[in-house]
Coordinates of N, CA, C and O in Angstrom, one line a residue:
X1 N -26.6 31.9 -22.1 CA -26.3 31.0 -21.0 C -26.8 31.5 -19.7 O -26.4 32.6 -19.2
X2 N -27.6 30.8 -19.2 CA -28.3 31.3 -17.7 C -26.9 30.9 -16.2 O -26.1 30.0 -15.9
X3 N -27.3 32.3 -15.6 CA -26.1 32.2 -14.5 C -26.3 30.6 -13.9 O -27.0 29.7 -14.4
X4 N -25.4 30.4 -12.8 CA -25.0 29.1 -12.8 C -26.1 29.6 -11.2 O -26.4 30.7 -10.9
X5 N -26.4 28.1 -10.3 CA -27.0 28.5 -8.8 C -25.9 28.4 -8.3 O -25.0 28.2 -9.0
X6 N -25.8 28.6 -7.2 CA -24.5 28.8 -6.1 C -25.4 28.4 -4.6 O -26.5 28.7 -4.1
X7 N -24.3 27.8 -4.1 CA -24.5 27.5 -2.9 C -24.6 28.6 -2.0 O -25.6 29.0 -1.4
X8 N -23.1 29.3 -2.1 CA -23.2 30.0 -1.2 C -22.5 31.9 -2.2 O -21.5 32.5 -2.4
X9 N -24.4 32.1 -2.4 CA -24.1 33.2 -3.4 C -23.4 34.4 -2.8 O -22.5 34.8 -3.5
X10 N -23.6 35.0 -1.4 CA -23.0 36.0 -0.7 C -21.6 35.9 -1.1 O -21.0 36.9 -1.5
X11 N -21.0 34.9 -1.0 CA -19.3 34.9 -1.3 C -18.7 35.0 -2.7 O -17.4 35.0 -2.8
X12 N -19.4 35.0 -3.7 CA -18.8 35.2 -5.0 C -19.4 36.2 -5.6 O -20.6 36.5 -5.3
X13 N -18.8 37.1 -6.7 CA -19.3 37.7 -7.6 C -18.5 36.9 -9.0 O -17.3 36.5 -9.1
X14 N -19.7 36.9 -9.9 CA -19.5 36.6 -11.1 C -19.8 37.5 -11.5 O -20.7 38.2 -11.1
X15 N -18.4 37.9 -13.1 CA -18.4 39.0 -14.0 C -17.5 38.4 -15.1 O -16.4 38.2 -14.9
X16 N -18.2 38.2 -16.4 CA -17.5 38.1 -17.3 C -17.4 36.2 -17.4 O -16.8 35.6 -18.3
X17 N -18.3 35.6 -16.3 CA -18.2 34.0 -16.4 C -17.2 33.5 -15.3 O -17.2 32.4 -14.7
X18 N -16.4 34.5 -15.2 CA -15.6 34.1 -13.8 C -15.8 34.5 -12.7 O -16.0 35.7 -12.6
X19 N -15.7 33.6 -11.3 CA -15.9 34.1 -10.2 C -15.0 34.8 -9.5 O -13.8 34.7 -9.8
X20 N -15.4 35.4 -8.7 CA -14.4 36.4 -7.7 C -14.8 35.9 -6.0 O -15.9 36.0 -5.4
X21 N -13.7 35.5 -5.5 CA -14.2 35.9 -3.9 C -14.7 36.9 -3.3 O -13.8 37.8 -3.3
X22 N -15.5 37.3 -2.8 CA -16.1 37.9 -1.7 C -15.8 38.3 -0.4 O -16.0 37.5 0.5
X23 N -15.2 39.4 -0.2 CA -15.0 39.4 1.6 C -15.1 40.4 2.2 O -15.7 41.1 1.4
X24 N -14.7 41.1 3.5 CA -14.7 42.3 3.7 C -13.8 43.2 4.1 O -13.0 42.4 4.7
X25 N -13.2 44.3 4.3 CA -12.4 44.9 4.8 C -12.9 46.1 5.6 O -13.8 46.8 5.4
X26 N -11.9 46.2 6.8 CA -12.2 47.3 7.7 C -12.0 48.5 7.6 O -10.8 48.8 7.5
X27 N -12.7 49.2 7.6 CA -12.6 50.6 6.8 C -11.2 51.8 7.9 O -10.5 52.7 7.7
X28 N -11.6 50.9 9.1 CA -10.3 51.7 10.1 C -9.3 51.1 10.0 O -8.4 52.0 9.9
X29 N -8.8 50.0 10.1 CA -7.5 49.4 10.1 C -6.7 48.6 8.9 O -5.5 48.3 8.9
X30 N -7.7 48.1 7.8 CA -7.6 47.4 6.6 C -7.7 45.8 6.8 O -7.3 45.0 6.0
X31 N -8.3 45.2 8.2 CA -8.1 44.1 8.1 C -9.1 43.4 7.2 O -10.2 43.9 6.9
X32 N -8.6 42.1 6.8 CA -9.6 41.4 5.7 C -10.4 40.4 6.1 O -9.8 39.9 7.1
X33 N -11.3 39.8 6.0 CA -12.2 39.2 5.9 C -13.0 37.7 5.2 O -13.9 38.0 4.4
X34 N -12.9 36.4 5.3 CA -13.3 35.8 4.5 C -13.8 34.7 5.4 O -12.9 34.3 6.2
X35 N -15.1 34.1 5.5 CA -16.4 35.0 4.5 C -16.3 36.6 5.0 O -15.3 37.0 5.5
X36 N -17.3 37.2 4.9 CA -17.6 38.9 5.3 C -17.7 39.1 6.5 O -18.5 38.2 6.8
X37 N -17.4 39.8 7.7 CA -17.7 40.0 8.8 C -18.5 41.6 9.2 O -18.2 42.7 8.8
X38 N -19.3 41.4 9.9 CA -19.8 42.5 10.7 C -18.7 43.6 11.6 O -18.9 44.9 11.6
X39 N -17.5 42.9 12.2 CA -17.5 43.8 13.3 C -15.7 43.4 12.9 O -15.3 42.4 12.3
X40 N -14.9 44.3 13.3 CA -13.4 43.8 13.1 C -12.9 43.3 14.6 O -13.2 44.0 15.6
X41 N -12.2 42.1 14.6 CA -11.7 41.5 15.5 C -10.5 41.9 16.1 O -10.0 41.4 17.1
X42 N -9.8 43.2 15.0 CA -8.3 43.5 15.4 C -8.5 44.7 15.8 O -7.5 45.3 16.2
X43 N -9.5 45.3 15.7 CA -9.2 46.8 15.8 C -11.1 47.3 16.4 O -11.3 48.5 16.3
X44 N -11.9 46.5 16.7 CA -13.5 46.8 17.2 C -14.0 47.3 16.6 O -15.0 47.8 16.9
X45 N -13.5 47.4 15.1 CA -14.3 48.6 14.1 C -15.7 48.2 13.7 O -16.0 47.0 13.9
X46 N -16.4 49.0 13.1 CA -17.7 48.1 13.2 C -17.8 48.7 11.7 O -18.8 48.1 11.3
X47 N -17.4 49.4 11.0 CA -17.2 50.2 9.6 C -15.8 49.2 8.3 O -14.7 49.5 7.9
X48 N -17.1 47.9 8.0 CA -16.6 47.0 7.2 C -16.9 47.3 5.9 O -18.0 47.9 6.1
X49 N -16.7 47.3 4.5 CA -17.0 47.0 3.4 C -16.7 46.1 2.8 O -15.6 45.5 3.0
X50 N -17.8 45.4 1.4 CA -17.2 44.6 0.4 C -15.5 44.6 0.0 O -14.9 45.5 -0.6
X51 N -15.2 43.6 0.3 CA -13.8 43.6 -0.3 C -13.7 42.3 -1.3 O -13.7 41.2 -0.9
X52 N -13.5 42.8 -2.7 CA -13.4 41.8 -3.7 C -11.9 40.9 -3.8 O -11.2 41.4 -4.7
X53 N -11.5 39.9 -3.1 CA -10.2 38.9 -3.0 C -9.4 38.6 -3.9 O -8.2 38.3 -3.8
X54 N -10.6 38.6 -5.3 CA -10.0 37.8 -6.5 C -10.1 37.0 -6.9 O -11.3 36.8 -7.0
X55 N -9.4 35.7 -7.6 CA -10.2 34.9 -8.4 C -8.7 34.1 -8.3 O -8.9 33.1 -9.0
X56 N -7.3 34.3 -7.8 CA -6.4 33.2 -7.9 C -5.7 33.3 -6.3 O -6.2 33.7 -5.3
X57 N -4.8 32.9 -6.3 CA -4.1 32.5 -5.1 C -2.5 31.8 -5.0 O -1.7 31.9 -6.0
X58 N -2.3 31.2 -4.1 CA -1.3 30.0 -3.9 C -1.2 29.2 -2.9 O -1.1 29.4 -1.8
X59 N -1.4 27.9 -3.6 CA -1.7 26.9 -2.2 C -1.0 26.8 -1.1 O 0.2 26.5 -1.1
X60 N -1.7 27.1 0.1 CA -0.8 27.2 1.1 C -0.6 25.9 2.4 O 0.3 25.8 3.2
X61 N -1.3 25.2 2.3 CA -1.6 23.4 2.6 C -2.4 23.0 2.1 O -3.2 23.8 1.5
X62 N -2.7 21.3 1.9 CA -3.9 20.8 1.7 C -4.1 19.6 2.2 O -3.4 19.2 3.1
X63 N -5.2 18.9 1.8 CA -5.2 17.5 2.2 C -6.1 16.5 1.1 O -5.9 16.7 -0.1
X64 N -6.9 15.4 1.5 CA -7.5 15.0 1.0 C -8.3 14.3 1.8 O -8.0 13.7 2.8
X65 N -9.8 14.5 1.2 CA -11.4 14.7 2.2 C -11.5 13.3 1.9 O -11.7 13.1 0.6
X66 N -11.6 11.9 2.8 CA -11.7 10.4 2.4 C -12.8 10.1 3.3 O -12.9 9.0 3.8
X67 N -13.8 11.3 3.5 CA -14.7 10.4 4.0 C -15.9 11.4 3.7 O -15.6 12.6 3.5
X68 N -17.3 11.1 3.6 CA -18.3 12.1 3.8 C -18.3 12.2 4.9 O -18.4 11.4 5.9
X69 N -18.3 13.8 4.5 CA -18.6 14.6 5.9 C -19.7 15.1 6.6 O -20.5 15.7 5.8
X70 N -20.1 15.1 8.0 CA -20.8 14.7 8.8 C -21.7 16.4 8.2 O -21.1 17.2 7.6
X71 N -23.3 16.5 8.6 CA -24.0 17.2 8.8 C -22.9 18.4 9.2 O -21.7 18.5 9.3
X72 N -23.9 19.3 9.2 CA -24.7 20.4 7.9 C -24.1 20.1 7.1 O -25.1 20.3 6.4
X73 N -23.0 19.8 6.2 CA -22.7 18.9 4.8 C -23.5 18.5 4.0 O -23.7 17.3 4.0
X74 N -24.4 19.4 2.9 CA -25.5 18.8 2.4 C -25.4 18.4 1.0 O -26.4 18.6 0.4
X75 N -24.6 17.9 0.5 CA -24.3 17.4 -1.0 C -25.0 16.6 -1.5 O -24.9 16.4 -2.7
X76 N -25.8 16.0 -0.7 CA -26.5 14.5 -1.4 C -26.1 13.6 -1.2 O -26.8 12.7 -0.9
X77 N -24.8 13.5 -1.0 CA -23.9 12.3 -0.9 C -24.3 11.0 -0.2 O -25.0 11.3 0.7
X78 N -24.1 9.9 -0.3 CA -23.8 9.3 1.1 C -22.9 8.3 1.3 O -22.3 8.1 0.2
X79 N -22.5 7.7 2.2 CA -20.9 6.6 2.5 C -20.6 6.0 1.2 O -19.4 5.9 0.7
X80 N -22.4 5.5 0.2 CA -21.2 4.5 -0.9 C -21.5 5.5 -2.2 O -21.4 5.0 -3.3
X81 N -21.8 6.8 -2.2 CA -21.6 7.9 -3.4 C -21.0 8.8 -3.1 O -20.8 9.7 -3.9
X82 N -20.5 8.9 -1.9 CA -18.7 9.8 -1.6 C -18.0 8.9 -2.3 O -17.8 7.7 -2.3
X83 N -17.3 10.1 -3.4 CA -15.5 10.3 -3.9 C -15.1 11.4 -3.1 O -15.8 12.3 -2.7
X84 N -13.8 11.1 -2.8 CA -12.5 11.9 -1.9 C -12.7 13.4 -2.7 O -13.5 13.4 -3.6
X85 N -12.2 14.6 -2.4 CA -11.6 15.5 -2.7 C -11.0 16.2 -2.0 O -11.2 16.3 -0.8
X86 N -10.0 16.9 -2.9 CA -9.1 17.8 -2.2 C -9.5 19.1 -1.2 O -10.6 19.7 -1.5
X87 N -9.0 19.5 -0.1 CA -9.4 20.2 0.9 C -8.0 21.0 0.6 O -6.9 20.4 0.4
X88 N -8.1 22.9 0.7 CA -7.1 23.3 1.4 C -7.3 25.0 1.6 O -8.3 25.7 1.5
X89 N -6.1 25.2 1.7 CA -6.2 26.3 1.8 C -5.0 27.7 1.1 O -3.8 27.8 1.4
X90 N -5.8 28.7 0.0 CA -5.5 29.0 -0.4 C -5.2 30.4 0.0 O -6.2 31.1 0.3
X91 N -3.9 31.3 -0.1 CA -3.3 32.3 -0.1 C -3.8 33.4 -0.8 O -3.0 33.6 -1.7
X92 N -4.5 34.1 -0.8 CA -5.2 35.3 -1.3 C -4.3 36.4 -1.8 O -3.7 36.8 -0.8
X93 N -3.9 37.1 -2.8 CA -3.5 38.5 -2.4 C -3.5 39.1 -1.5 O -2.4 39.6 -1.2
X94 N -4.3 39.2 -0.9 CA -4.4 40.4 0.3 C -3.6 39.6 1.6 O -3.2 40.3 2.6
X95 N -3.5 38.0 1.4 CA -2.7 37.3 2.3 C -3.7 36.8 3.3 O -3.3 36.2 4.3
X96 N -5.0 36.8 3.1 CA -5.6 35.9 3.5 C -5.7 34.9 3.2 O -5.8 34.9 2.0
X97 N -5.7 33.4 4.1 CA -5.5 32.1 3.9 C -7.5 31.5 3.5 O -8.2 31.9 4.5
X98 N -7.9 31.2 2.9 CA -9.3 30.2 2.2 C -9.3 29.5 2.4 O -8.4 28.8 2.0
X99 N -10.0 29.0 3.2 CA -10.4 27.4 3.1 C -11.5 27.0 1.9 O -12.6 27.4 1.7
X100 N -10.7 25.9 1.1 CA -11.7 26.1 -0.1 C -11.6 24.4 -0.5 O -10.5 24.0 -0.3
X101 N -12.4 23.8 -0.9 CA -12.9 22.5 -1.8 C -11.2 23.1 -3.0 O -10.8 24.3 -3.2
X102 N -10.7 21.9 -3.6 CA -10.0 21.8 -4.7 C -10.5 20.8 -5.4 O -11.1 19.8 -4.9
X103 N -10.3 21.1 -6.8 CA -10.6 20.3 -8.0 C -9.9 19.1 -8.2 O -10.3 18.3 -9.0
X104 N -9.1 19.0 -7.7 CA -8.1 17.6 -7.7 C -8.1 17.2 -6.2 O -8.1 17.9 -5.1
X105 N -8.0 15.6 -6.4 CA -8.2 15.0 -5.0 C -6.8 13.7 -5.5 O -6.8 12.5 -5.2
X106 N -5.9 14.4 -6.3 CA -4.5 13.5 -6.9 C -3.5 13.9 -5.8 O -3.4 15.1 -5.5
X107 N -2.9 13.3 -5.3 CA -1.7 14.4 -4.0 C -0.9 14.6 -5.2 O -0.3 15.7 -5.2
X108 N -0.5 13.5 -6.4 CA 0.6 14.0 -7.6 C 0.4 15.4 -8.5 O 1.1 16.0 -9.3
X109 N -0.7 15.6 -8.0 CA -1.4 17.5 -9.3 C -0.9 18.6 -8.0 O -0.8 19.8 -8.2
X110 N -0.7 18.2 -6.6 CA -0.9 19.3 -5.5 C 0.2 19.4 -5.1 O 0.8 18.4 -4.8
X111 N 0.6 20.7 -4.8 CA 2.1 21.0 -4.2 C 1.7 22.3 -3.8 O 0.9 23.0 -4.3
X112 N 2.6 22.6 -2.5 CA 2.3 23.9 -1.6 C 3.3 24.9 -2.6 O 4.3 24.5 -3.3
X113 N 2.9 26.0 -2.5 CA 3.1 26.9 -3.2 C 2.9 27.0 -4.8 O 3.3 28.0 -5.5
X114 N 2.4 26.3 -5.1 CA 1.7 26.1 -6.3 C 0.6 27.4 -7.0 O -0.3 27.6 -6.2
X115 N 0.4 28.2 -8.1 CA -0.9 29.0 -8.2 C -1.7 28.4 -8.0 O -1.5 27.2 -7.8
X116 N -3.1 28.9 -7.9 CA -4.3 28.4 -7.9 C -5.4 29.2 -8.5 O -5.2 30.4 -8.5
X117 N -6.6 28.8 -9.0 CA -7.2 30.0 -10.1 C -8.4 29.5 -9.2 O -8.3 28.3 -8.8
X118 N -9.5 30.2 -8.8 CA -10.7 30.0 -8.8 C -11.9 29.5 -9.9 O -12.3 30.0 -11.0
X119 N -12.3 28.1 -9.2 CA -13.6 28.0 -10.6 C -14.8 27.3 -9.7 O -15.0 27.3 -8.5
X120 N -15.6 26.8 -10.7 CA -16.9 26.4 -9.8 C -16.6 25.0 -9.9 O -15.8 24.4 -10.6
X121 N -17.7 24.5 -8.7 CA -17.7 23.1 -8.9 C -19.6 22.4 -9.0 O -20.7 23.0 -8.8
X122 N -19.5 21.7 -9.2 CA -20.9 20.8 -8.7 C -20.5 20.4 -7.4 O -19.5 19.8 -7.1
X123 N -21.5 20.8 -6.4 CA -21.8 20.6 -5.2 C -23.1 19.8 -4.9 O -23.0 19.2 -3.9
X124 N -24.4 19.8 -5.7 CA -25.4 18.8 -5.6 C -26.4 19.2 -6.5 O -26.0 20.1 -7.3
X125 N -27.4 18.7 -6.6 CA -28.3 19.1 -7.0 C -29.5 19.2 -6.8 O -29.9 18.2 -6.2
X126 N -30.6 20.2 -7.2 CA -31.4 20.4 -6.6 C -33.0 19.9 -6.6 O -33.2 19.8 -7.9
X127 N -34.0 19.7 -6.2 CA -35.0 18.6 -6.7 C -35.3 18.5 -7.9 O -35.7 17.5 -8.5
X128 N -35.3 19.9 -8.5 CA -35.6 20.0 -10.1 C -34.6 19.2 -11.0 O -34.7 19.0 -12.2
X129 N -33.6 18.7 -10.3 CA -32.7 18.3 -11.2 C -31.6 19.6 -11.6 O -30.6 19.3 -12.4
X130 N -31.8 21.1 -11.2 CA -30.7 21.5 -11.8 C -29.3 21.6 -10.7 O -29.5 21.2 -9.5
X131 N -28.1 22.0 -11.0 CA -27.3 21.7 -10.6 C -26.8 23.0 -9.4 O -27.1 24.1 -9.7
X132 N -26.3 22.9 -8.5 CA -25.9 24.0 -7.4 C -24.6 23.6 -7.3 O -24.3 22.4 -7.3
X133 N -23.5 24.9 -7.2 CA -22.2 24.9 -7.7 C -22.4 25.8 -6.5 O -23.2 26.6 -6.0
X134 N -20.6 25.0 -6.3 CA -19.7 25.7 -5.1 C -18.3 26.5 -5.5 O -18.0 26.3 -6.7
X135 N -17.6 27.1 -4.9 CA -16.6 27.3 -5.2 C -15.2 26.1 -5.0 O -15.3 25.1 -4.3
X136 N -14.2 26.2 -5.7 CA -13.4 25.2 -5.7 C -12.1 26.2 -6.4 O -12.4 27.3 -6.9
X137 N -10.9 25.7 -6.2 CA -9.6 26.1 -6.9 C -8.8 24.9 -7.1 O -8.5 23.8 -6.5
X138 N -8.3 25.5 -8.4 CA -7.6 24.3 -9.3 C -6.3 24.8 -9.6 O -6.2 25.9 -9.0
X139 N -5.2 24.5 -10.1 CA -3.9 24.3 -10.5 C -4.3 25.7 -11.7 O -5.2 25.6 -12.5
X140 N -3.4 26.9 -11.4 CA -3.6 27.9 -12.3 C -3.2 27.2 -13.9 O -2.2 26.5 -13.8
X141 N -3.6 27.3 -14.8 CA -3.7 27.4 -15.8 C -3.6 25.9 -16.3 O -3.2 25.8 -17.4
X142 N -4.0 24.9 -15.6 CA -4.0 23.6 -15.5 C -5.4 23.0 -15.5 O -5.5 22.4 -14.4
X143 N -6.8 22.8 -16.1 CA -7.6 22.7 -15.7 C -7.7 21.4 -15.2 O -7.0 20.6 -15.8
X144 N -8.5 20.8 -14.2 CA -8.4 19.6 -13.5 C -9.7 18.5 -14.8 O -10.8 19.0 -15.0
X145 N -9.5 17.3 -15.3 CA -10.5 17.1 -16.1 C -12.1 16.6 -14.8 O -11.9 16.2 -13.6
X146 N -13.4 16.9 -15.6 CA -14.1 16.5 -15.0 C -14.1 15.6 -13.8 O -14.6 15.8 -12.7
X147 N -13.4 14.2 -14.4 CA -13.5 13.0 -14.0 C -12.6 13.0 -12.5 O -12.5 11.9 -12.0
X148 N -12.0 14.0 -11.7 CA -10.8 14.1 -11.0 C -11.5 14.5 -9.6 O -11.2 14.1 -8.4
X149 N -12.7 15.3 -10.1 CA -12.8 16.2 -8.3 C -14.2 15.5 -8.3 O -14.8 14.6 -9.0
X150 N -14.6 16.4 -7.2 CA -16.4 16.3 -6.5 C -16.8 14.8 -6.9 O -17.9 14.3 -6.7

């Protein structure tokens, strides 16, 4: 099976088929990161590394996305091939909050404090016809069916 494309490859490591967040931490004070930053904002450190986030969470709000969204937004989409999906934001281990695409756009499947597992999604596709995947989080051990999200 050939790796999958990714939107935004910097932010994920895949190992084993599953994705991992991407971020960074400051090597002087421990603050965290998401996406990666250059320089620390709490402490001026400029001595960041990879910091791997994980792959689950817990919902810490959300909403639902009922409209396409305006530029740089590049999915393909347009006003009458937008479906809704879920928007929110998820709780990290390290207690960083994600803003992340959800696989369910049901407000009945979403509840704050809920787990949440990291997976991919279809985000568009590309002229060849193959497919470019984003990140998304779904209902831990609940998988969302196809027909629900993106």
């Amino acid at each position: 099976m050939s790796r999958p494309v990714l939107a935004c490859p910097n932010l994920l490591r895949l190992e084993g088929g599953r994705p991992s967040l991407i971020g960074s931490r400051c090597a002087d004070c421990g603050e965290v990161y998401f996406p990666s930053a250059a320089n620390c904002t709490r402490c001026l450190g400029t001595r960041l590394e990879p910091h791997d986030l994980g792959s689950s969470g817990v919902l810490w709000s959300w909403t639902i996305q009922g409209f396409c969204p305006k530029p740089p937004y590049n999915s393909g989409e347009t006003a009458d091939s937008f479906r809704p999906y879920g928007v929110g934001y998820v709780e990290m281990p390290s207690g960083i909050k994600v803003e992340s695409r959800l696989r369910s756009a049901d407000p009945a499947l979403l509840r704050i404090g809920m787990p949440m597992a990291l997976t991919l999604v279809a985000y568009r596709l590309c002229e060849n016809g193959e497919r470019v995947n984003t990140f998304a989080f779904e209902p831990a051990g609940e998988p969302v069916k196809e027909g629900e999200h993106v």
